[in-house]
Amino acid sequence: MIPVSAENEWWRDAIFYQIYPRSFQDSNGDGLGDLKGIIERIGYLKSLGINALWLSPFYPSPDVDAGYDVADYCDVDPKFGTLEDFENLVSAAHAVGIKVTIDIVPNHCSNQHPWFVEAVNSGRGSEARELFHFVDGRGENGDLPPSNWQSVFGGPSWTRVSEPDGTAGQWYYHLFAAEQPDFNWRNPKVLAEFKRIMKFWLDRGVDGFRIDVSDALIKDTSWTDTEGRWPIIPKDDASGVHEIYRQLRAVMDEYPGDRMAVVETGADDDIVALFIRPDEMHLAFNFKFVKAQWSADSFAHAITSSLQANRAVGAPVTWVTDNHDTVRSATRYATNLELAGAYVPNFMGLEDVPSIDIDNRNRALALLLFSLPGATYIYNGQELGLPNVNDLPDEVIQDPLFARTQGEFRGRDGCRIPMPWQRGVEQFGFSSSLKTWLPIPERYEDFVAEAQDHDPASLLNFYRAAIQLRTSHETLRKGNVTNIQINNQVLDIEIQGIERLRVLVNFGPHECAAVPDGLVLLASRAVSGQTLPPDTAVVLRLL
Ligand code: BGC
């Protein structure tokens, strides 16, 4: 193991930019973004000032769940390019000082993965079946599923297979769609395989991983019926899940260059913190922050609770508001939409027309996001203020959530629409194709990157300014949050490091006399004297 000093832990305060490859840039005119397209946009990424990329899956996949159903973990799907394109992307990013991290999906694979195909064909009791959760059904002929557990995407989490002799057979467990069978992580072969997969990509120079559904690897295989909707998935030490991460960490530590991993878990903060103990993974998304309502109380709680839990294990907090699973923040805070669960509410009837001046909120949120010490993730298009697209016609919807809930949930496609780059050209410069994998609405014309690039007052340029502020003030990246208070609706955060800074955000509808004496370093809109207008943030240095 190569010892790494604290100075080398670049991920502790990095800004990561999530690229949803199929929606970023299409280079070959097939209507789907690809790896070469990302290379074409490296200049844009560099100009933002971000430090690292997170690429959502680009592996061979039948795309039942937009690539989160992986058929081969060690290749690039031809629709996204080749392994050589991937290597070129890593080189191009590294050449401008941007690190590259990739999604790893260890909880489940595609039902087209050779291991699963073999398991179905090999029959009851075979070694191949031991790699998944194949269980006999209940009832007289095993006609009933082994438990009442529901899938996250709706419907039962068990699907029955036909045995090689054609008779109705065992059931297999899937937390998500039926085409996404869950691996049995109690089988050491699964761990060995994922070590191999991580090494494959680490050898190709990736700087880290985002680990999908990290907390669900070990199931309660007593398969006891549950009262609630969610399956029983233990997350404590006794479950064995943390031993898996210790082993994966050891693999990463064999490599030079301080490789990292961020975990996705929507558990309570103290449980999340277990996954980022010093010998496990490095970062964990703060999903309370994603779900915060537009109020000083809600944000204060999301900040304090995560800071407290993470301090206990010496890990930084990972601030995030947007990703490919959630309604875009520009729509959430325009409509005061409440995010109930991990996977988006029903959009039926939700108007796209903002009821609130979202531009002010977008700016205030960006300044808060980049002023909090720790790591930060942003999601492609967030810097343009893209709204969610909630009126996609039924026939273009791809998210399995839609079909599996018989249309009750429209799903997550609305936050996955391709990027609008330029006015006056086909598909706003995303693709030369007449048809893109999800249609880009006309109203995205108001958000194109090129126009924002030329407008000093645009949100894009405000993102650049806020990132620049963070880059030039170490205290915003590495300082300590020493006090958080709320005055009226103003959230007031004190951060101490080599400077003493204050970050104030007025979440209320009225202006407030809240700004202390100090030097204003950046404000999300004009602030004069002590008065902070509504939906405004300011960062100042105390004199
Ligand atoms: C990913 C989703 C995906 C699910 C199943 C999630 O956490 O972010 O996009 O549908 O895992 O793989």
XYZ file of C-alpha atoms and ligand atoms in Angstrom:
555
model
C 0.000 0.000 0.000
C 1.256 3.454 -0.886
C 0.918 5.886 2.036
C -0.765 9.131 1.032
C -0.408 12.424 2.875
C -3.427 14.592 3.625
C -2.232 17.184 1.043
C -2.696 14.637 -1.696
C -6.325 13.999 -0.897
C -7.549 16.096 -3.805
C -11.085 14.687 -3.581
C -11.722 16.278 -0.163
C -12.553 19.660 -1.682
C -12.900 18.941 -5.407
C -15.729 20.056 -7.661
C -17.005 17.073 -9.635
C -19.083 17.546 -12.787
C -21.469 14.707 -13.595
C -21.754 13.918 -17.286
C -24.703 11.902 -18.459
C -22.930 10.607 -21.592
C -26.004 9.994 -23.720
C -27.132 13.594 -23.213
C -23.906 15.586 -23.323
C -22.630 15.749 -26.920
C -23.272 13.537 -29.928
C -20.231 13.374 -32.239
C -21.506 10.933 -34.887
C -25.047 12.133 -35.582
C -26.979 9.141 -34.205
C -28.941 11.238 -31.706
C -27.119 9.825 -28.682
C -24.209 11.479 -26.876
C -20.872 9.642 -26.904
C -17.302 9.660 -25.572
C -15.835 11.536 -28.540
C -18.495 14.183 -27.937
C -17.210 14.663 -24.401
C -13.679 15.124 -25.764
C -15.033 17.851 -28.086
C -16.333 19.719 -25.039
C -13.223 19.525 -22.868
C -12.622 23.258 -23.439
C -16.054 24.042 -22.002
C -15.389 21.847 -18.966
C -12.018 23.482 -18.418
C -13.576 26.953 -18.643
C -15.989 26.059 -15.840
C -13.119 25.493 -13.421
C -14.240 22.043 -12.260
C -11.681 19.520 -11.002
C -13.108 16.125 -11.943
C -15.737 14.358 -14.041
C -18.136 11.637 -13.042
C -19.363 9.714 -16.093
C -22.629 7.807 -15.765
C -22.445 4.290 -17.306
C -21.177 3.859 -20.880
C -20.773 0.057 -20.681
C -22.415 -2.426 -23.056
C -26.040 -2.530 -21.960
C -29.481 -3.331 -23.354
C -30.520 -0.005 -21.763
C -33.502 -1.161 -19.790
C -32.399 1.344 -17.144
C -30.342 3.792 -19.228
C -27.111 1.828 -18.864
C -27.505 0.946 -15.169
C -28.116 -2.601 -16.400
C -24.576 -3.589 -17.330
C -23.910 -6.555 -19.623
C -20.101 -6.189 -19.666
C -18.261 -4.187 -17.009
C -14.956 -4.025 -18.886
C -15.869 -2.469 -22.206
C -17.491 0.534 -23.864
C -20.850 0.114 -25.594
C -20.291 0.707 -29.343
C -23.053 3.331 -29.224
C -20.736 5.403 -26.997
C -17.472 4.565 -28.783
C -14.546 2.288 -28.031
C -12.093 1.594 -25.236
C -9.607 3.649 -27.217
C -12.027 6.606 -27.163
C -12.251 6.173 -23.407
C -8.463 6.220 -23.081
C -8.331 9.323 -25.278
C -10.924 10.973 -23.078
C -8.886 10.241 -19.955
C -5.762 11.676 -21.626
C -7.589 14.767 -22.892
C -9.064 15.467 -19.455
C -5.787 14.832 -17.654
C -3.981 17.130 -20.083
C -6.072 20.057 -18.792
C -5.898 18.986 -15.143
C -9.348 17.357 -14.921
C -9.649 13.973 -13.227
C -11.987 11.265 -14.501
C -14.226 9.114 -12.322
C -16.693 6.504 -13.548
C -19.861 4.792 -12.348
C -19.595 1.245 -11.014
C -22.814 -0.734 -10.630
C -22.108 -3.566 -8.174
C -25.582 -4.337 -6.829
C -26.992 -5.848 -10.001
C -26.150 -6.488 -13.640
C -28.189 -6.867 -16.802
C -30.082 -10.084 -17.434
C -27.936 -10.241 -20.611
C -24.734 -10.488 -18.522
C -23.078 -13.866 -19.301
C -23.142 -14.877 -15.616
C -26.905 -14.466 -15.431
C -27.561 -16.162 -18.760
C -25.505 -19.105 -17.516
C -27.312 -19.115 -14.177
C -30.717 -19.373 -15.833
C -29.507 -22.115 -18.170
C -27.675 -24.114 -15.507
C -30.641 -24.912 -13.340
C -31.368 -25.364 -9.639
C -28.471 -25.828 -7.251
C -25.805 -24.925 -9.833
C -22.757 -22.856 -8.947
C -23.824 -20.292 -11.523
C -27.063 -19.686 -9.610
C -25.093 -19.065 -6.418
C -23.856 -15.787 -7.911
C -27.405 -14.382 -7.751
C -30.375 -14.840 -5.432
C -32.322 -17.776 -6.838
C -34.926 -19.014 -4.353
C -37.781 -21.525 -4.498
C -41.235 -19.980 -4.461
C -43.837 -20.378 -1.743
C -47.124 -22.192 -2.046
C -47.835 -25.662 -3.291
C -45.905 -25.615 -6.553
C -43.661 -22.721 -5.647
C -46.042 -20.499 -7.593
C -45.822 -17.604 -5.131
C -42.784 -15.332 -4.829
C -40.466 -16.049 -1.874
C -41.427 -12.785 -0.104
C -43.666 -9.767 -0.539
C -40.754 -7.412 -1.238
C -41.453 -4.751 -3.822
C -39.031 -3.413 -6.408
C -37.886 0.207 -6.200
C -39.303 0.721 -9.709
C -42.701 -0.729 -8.751
C -44.104 -4.244 -8.928
C -42.702 -7.349 -7.245
C -38.946 -7.730 -6.749
C -39.085 -11.429 -7.731
C -39.292 -12.895 -11.205
C -39.731 -16.583 -11.983
C -37.577 -18.413 -14.516
C -38.252 -21.485 -16.587
C -35.920 -24.338 -15.735
C -33.780 -25.887 -18.519
C -36.391 -28.682 -18.852
C -39.109 -26.104 -19.537
C -40.922 -26.369 -16.189
C -41.779 -23.300 -14.103
C -38.820 -22.841 -11.825
C -37.107 -20.741 -9.180
C -37.490 -17.035 -8.576
C -34.645 -14.505 -8.652
C -34.430 -11.289 -6.693
C -34.141 -7.829 -8.285
C -34.208 -4.593 -6.291
C -34.910 -2.656 -9.510
C -36.302 -3.875 -12.857
C -36.710 -7.584 -13.664
C -33.892 -7.168 -16.201
C -31.522 -6.157 -13.355
C -30.839 -9.306 -11.280
C -29.044 -8.662 -7.965
C -25.665 -10.247 -7.342
C -25.164 -12.428 -4.274
C -22.336 -10.566 -2.548
C -22.006 -13.285 0.089
C -20.363 -15.300 -2.665
C -16.616 -14.476 -2.715
C -16.553 -14.801 -6.512
C -18.594 -11.617 -6.800
C -16.130 -9.642 -4.712
C -13.210 -11.094 -6.692
C -14.908 -10.090 -9.939
C -15.479 -6.510 -8.824
C -11.864 -6.236 -7.664
C -10.879 -7.304 -11.165
C -13.271 -4.788 -12.729
C -11.941 -1.929 -10.591
C -8.364 -2.846 -11.479
C -9.283 -2.937 -15.162
C -10.334 0.720 -15.012
C -7.688 1.836 -12.521
C -5.099 0.443 -14.947
C -6.639 2.694 -17.616
C -6.005 5.741 -15.472
C -9.377 6.472 -13.908
C -9.106 8.575 -10.772
C -12.073 7.098 -9.005
C -15.565 5.662 -8.933
C -19.119 6.534 -8.066
C -20.610 3.425 -6.517
C -24.221 2.843 -7.444
C -26.677 1.699 -4.741
C -23.710 1.140 -2.432
C -25.628 0.227 0.668
C -27.772 -2.561 -0.779
C -25.204 -5.235 -1.566
C -26.102 -7.522 1.327
C -29.725 -8.578 1.649
C -31.490 -10.166 4.558
C -31.757 -13.579 2.964
C -34.283 -14.823 5.463
C -36.511 -13.006 2.946
C -38.985 -12.215 5.720
C -42.114 -10.364 4.583
C -42.018 -6.672 5.390
C -44.785 -4.297 6.458
C -43.519 -1.381 4.405
C -42.771 -0.978 0.728
C -39.006 -1.306 0.984
C -37.008 -4.520 1.133
C -34.979 -5.335 4.234
C -31.373 -4.369 3.592
C -29.119 -4.255 6.660
C -26.384 -1.632 6.508
C -24.501 -2.155 9.778
C -21.131 -3.820 10.338
C -22.700 -7.165 11.155
C -24.261 -7.315 7.694
C -20.852 -7.680 6.061
C -21.321 -4.747 3.691
C -18.520 -2.743 5.294
C -16.048 -5.590 4.979
C -16.670 -5.472 1.225
C -15.758 -1.779 1.107
C -12.628 -2.369 3.193
C -11.519 -4.892 0.614
C -12.307 -2.631 -2.327
C -10.464 0.216 -0.596
C -7.391 -1.986 -0.301
C -7.465 -2.489 -4.079
C -7.627 1.258 -4.683
C -4.813 1.937 -2.232
C -2.494 -0.299 -4.252
C -2.535 2.355 -6.955
C -0.588 5.610 -6.964
C -2.309 8.951 -7.399
C -4.862 8.965 -4.622
C -7.806 7.259 -6.334
C -11.198 7.774 -4.690
C -14.789 6.560 -4.525
C -18.073 8.231 -3.654
C -20.963 6.147 -2.376
C -24.626 6.515 -3.134
C -26.729 5.793 -0.074
C -29.913 7.469 0.973
C -29.641 6.188 4.570
C -29.634 8.369 7.703
C -26.493 10.453 8.162
C -24.975 8.302 10.914
C -25.367 5.185 8.757
C -23.979 7.014 5.713
C -20.915 7.965 7.783
C -20.087 4.281 8.352
C -19.344 3.926 4.624
C -16.731 6.702 4.727
C -14.656 5.594 7.676
C -10.923 5.951 6.959
C -10.522 2.388 5.676
C -13.685 2.355 3.548
C -14.779 4.706 0.781
C -13.916 8.409 0.553
C -17.075 10.437 -0.005
C -20.852 9.998 0.319
C -23.484 12.228 -1.268
C -25.492 14.352 1.153
C -29.016 13.486 -0.015
C -30.613 15.580 2.720
C -29.184 18.566 0.893
C -30.772 17.328 -2.361
C -34.123 17.093 -0.645
C -33.941 20.404 1.261
C -36.923 22.708 0.880
C -36.392 26.394 0.076
C -36.164 27.466 3.704
C -33.360 28.433 6.072
C -34.451 25.707 8.507
C -34.413 22.942 5.967
C -30.958 23.833 4.595
C -29.556 24.437 8.101
C -30.673 20.966 9.106
C -29.250 19.323 5.968
C -25.906 21.034 6.568
C -25.568 20.522 10.322
C -26.658 16.939 10.472
C -24.267 15.787 7.742
C -21.347 17.842 9.123
C -21.820 16.299 12.547
C -22.039 12.734 11.313
C -19.049 13.072 8.985
C -16.851 14.823 11.527
C -17.092 11.723 13.684
C -15.328 9.730 10.945
C -13.028 12.474 9.614
C -14.670 12.646 6.179
C -15.697 15.808 4.339
C -19.333 16.393 3.396
C -20.286 16.032 -0.276
C -22.681 18.782 -1.337
C -25.027 18.085 -4.219
C -28.384 19.372 -5.445
C -28.885 17.685 -8.809
C -28.250 14.372 -10.552
C -29.779 12.128 -13.202
C -32.361 10.689 -10.781
C -33.932 13.809 -9.374
C -36.132 16.663 -10.592
C -33.766 19.470 -11.554
C -33.298 22.057 -8.789
C -34.291 24.852 -11.196
C -37.763 23.275 -11.279
C -37.906 22.104 -7.665
C -37.284 25.567 -6.307
C -39.470 27.267 -8.915
C -42.471 25.254 -7.810
C -41.656 24.453 -4.171
C -41.942 20.822 -5.142
C -41.355 18.427 -2.300
C -39.101 15.468 -3.024
C -40.647 12.631 -1.117
C -38.386 9.741 -1.993
C -35.264 8.961 -3.907
C -37.079 8.522 -7.181
C -39.084 11.588 -8.073
C -42.725 12.372 -7.558
C -45.474 12.354 -10.119
C -45.268 15.230 -12.570
C -48.815 15.029 -13.851
C -50.191 18.545 -13.776
C -46.927 20.124 -12.659
C -46.559 23.261 -14.759
C -43.228 24.068 -16.312
C -44.017 27.771 -15.957
C -42.136 28.915 -12.893
C -44.210 30.589 -10.243
C -41.111 32.040 -8.624
C -38.147 34.019 -9.954
C -35.944 30.990 -10.269
C -32.970 32.894 -11.617
C -32.344 34.487 -8.210
C -32.730 31.144 -6.472
C -30.419 29.389 -8.941
C -27.703 31.931 -8.217
C -28.166 31.915 -4.470
C -28.084 28.117 -4.426
C -24.911 28.023 -6.542
C -23.121 30.406 -4.196
C -24.160 28.376 -1.158
C -23.104 25.136 -2.860
C -19.625 26.392 -3.737
C -19.068 28.082 -0.381
C -19.481 25.036 1.809
C -16.186 23.322 2.669
C -15.954 19.760 1.379
C -16.539 18.140 -2.001
C -19.190 19.360 -4.463
C -21.007 17.632 -7.297
C -22.863 19.404 -10.094
C -24.836 17.779 -12.892
C -24.554 18.717 -16.575
C -26.965 21.522 -17.443
C -27.354 22.710 -13.862
C -24.898 25.512 -14.656
C -27.233 26.602 -17.470
C -30.285 26.642 -15.181
C -32.022 23.936 -17.228
C -35.544 23.239 -16.029
C -36.908 19.713 -15.789
C -39.021 18.654 -18.763
C -42.255 17.377 -17.306
C -44.417 17.138 -20.413
C -42.661 14.389 -22.368
C -45.242 12.434 -24.383
C -45.850 8.897 -23.121
C -44.391 7.305 -26.247
C -40.902 8.769 -25.749
C -40.585 7.909 -22.060
C -37.754 5.449 -21.417
C -37.521 5.227 -17.633
C -38.669 1.751 -16.479
C -40.421 3.452 -13.568
C -43.164 4.578 -15.987
C -44.068 1.122 -17.303
C -43.532 -0.677 -13.997
C -45.937 1.678 -12.204
C -48.452 1.561 -15.092
C -47.850 5.239 -15.718
C -48.386 6.374 -12.134
C -44.840 7.770 -12.067
C -43.548 9.471 -15.169
C -39.977 8.829 -14.074
C -36.665 10.598 -14.407
C -36.312 11.302 -18.133
C -37.211 14.961 -17.585
C -33.835 15.656 -15.982
C -31.954 13.674 -18.645
C -32.749 15.765 -21.734
C -29.725 16.489 -24.001
C -27.679 19.664 -23.436
C -28.544 22.758 -25.512
C -25.240 24.248 -26.723
C -26.030 26.704 -29.484
C -28.908 28.579 -31.159
C -29.833 28.317 -34.826
C -28.415 24.835 -35.451
C -29.891 21.332 -35.450
C -30.764 20.129 -31.939
C -29.094 23.211 -30.436
C -25.699 21.787 -31.364
C -26.153 18.560 -29.395
C -26.543 16.386 -32.477
C -26.867 16.650 -36.250
C -29.608 14.013 -36.154
C -33.258 14.915 -36.697
C -34.166 12.737 -33.747
C -32.401 12.581 -30.405
C -32.804 9.795 -27.837
C -35.056 12.122 -25.819
C -36.526 15.158 -27.593
C -35.130 18.608 -26.729
C -37.965 21.086 -26.166
C -37.983 24.404 -28.042
C -37.913 26.291 -24.757
C -34.379 25.013 -24.104
C -33.343 27.676 -26.631
C -33.421 30.186 -23.750
C -30.668 28.273 -21.953
C -28.054 27.533 -24.636
C -24.466 27.558 -23.394
C -23.044 29.705 -26.190
C -25.383 32.645 -25.513
C -24.734 32.395 -21.785
C -21.021 32.304 -22.427
C -21.253 35.734 -24.099
C -23.525 37.264 -21.468
C -21.597 38.475 -18.409
C -24.814 38.401 -16.364
C -25.704 34.772 -17.217
C -26.044 31.938 -14.730
C -23.193 30.118 -16.487
C -20.867 33.028 -15.826
C -22.074 33.246 -12.251
C -21.174 29.553 -11.807
C -17.711 30.341 -13.136
C -17.384 33.274 -10.720
C -18.533 31.221 -7.722
C -16.156 28.379 -8.652
C -13.344 30.884 -9.079
C -14.123 32.343 -5.640
C -13.900 28.884 -4.108
C -10.687 28.131 -5.945
C -9.021 31.312 -4.720
C -10.211 31.074 -1.087
C -8.853 28.031 0.653
C -11.194 28.646 3.593
C -14.219 27.923 1.373
C -12.722 24.572 0.439
C -10.987 23.420 3.575
C -12.258 25.659 6.396
C -14.380 24.690 9.396
C -18.014 25.593 9.709
C -17.911 27.103 13.188
C -21.424 28.451 13.542
C -24.790 28.183 11.805
C -27.680 30.377 12.803
C -30.981 31.520 11.417
C -32.253 35.091 11.709
C -35.737 35.453 10.326
C -35.320 33.493 7.092
C -31.631 34.232 6.697
C -29.239 31.322 6.996
C -25.978 32.640 8.415
C -22.908 30.374 8.255
C -19.511 31.175 9.715
C -16.483 29.467 8.197
C -13.024 29.730 9.690
C -9.717 28.874 8.132
C -6.935 31.184 7.118
C -9.712 33.789 6.835
C -12.941 34.371 8.757
C -15.793 34.216 6.269
C -19.560 34.445 6.478
C -22.040 33.008 4.008
C -25.575 34.403 4.231
C -28.606 33.270 2.263
C -31.993 34.947 2.521
C -34.575 32.214 1.870
C -37.465 34.488 2.818
C -39.761 36.604 0.654
C -38.676 39.928 2.228
C -35.418 41.797 2.366
C -33.591 41.577 5.683
C -31.073 43.762 7.459
C -28.682 40.904 8.053
C -25.336 41.655 6.443
C -22.538 42.262 8.972
C -19.629 44.629 8.361
C -17.145 43.029 6.051
C -15.759 42.868 2.565
C -18.225 41.378 0.088
C -16.344 38.737 -1.906
C -19.286 37.712 -4.081
C -23.046 38.204 -4.009
C -25.630 36.379 -6.084
C -27.136 39.790 -6.903
C -26.497 43.378 -5.886
C -26.389 43.889 -2.139
C -26.146 47.343 -0.625
C -25.299 48.079 2.998
C -26.770 45.671 5.507
C -29.754 44.692 3.416
C -30.029 41.248 1.880
C -32.789 40.991 -0.777
C -34.985 37.860 -0.913
C -33.518 34.747 -2.586
C -30.020 36.196 -2.390
C -26.701 34.878 -1.087
C -23.541 36.716 -0.175
C -20.059 35.645 0.909
C -18.044 38.141 2.924
C -14.790 38.378 4.753
C -15.023 39.767 8.254
C -12.701 42.694 8.784
C -28.934 5.103 -10.220
C -30.207 5.070 -10.989
C -30.490 3.629 -11.339
C -30.476 2.741 -10.093
C -30.404 1.311 -10.445
C -29.371 4.369 -8.974
O -28.951 4.713 -7.865
O -28.475 6.390 -9.935
O -30.160 5.875 -12.128
O -31.752 3.547 -11.914
O -29.372 3.014 -9.311
O -29.150 1.022 -10.969
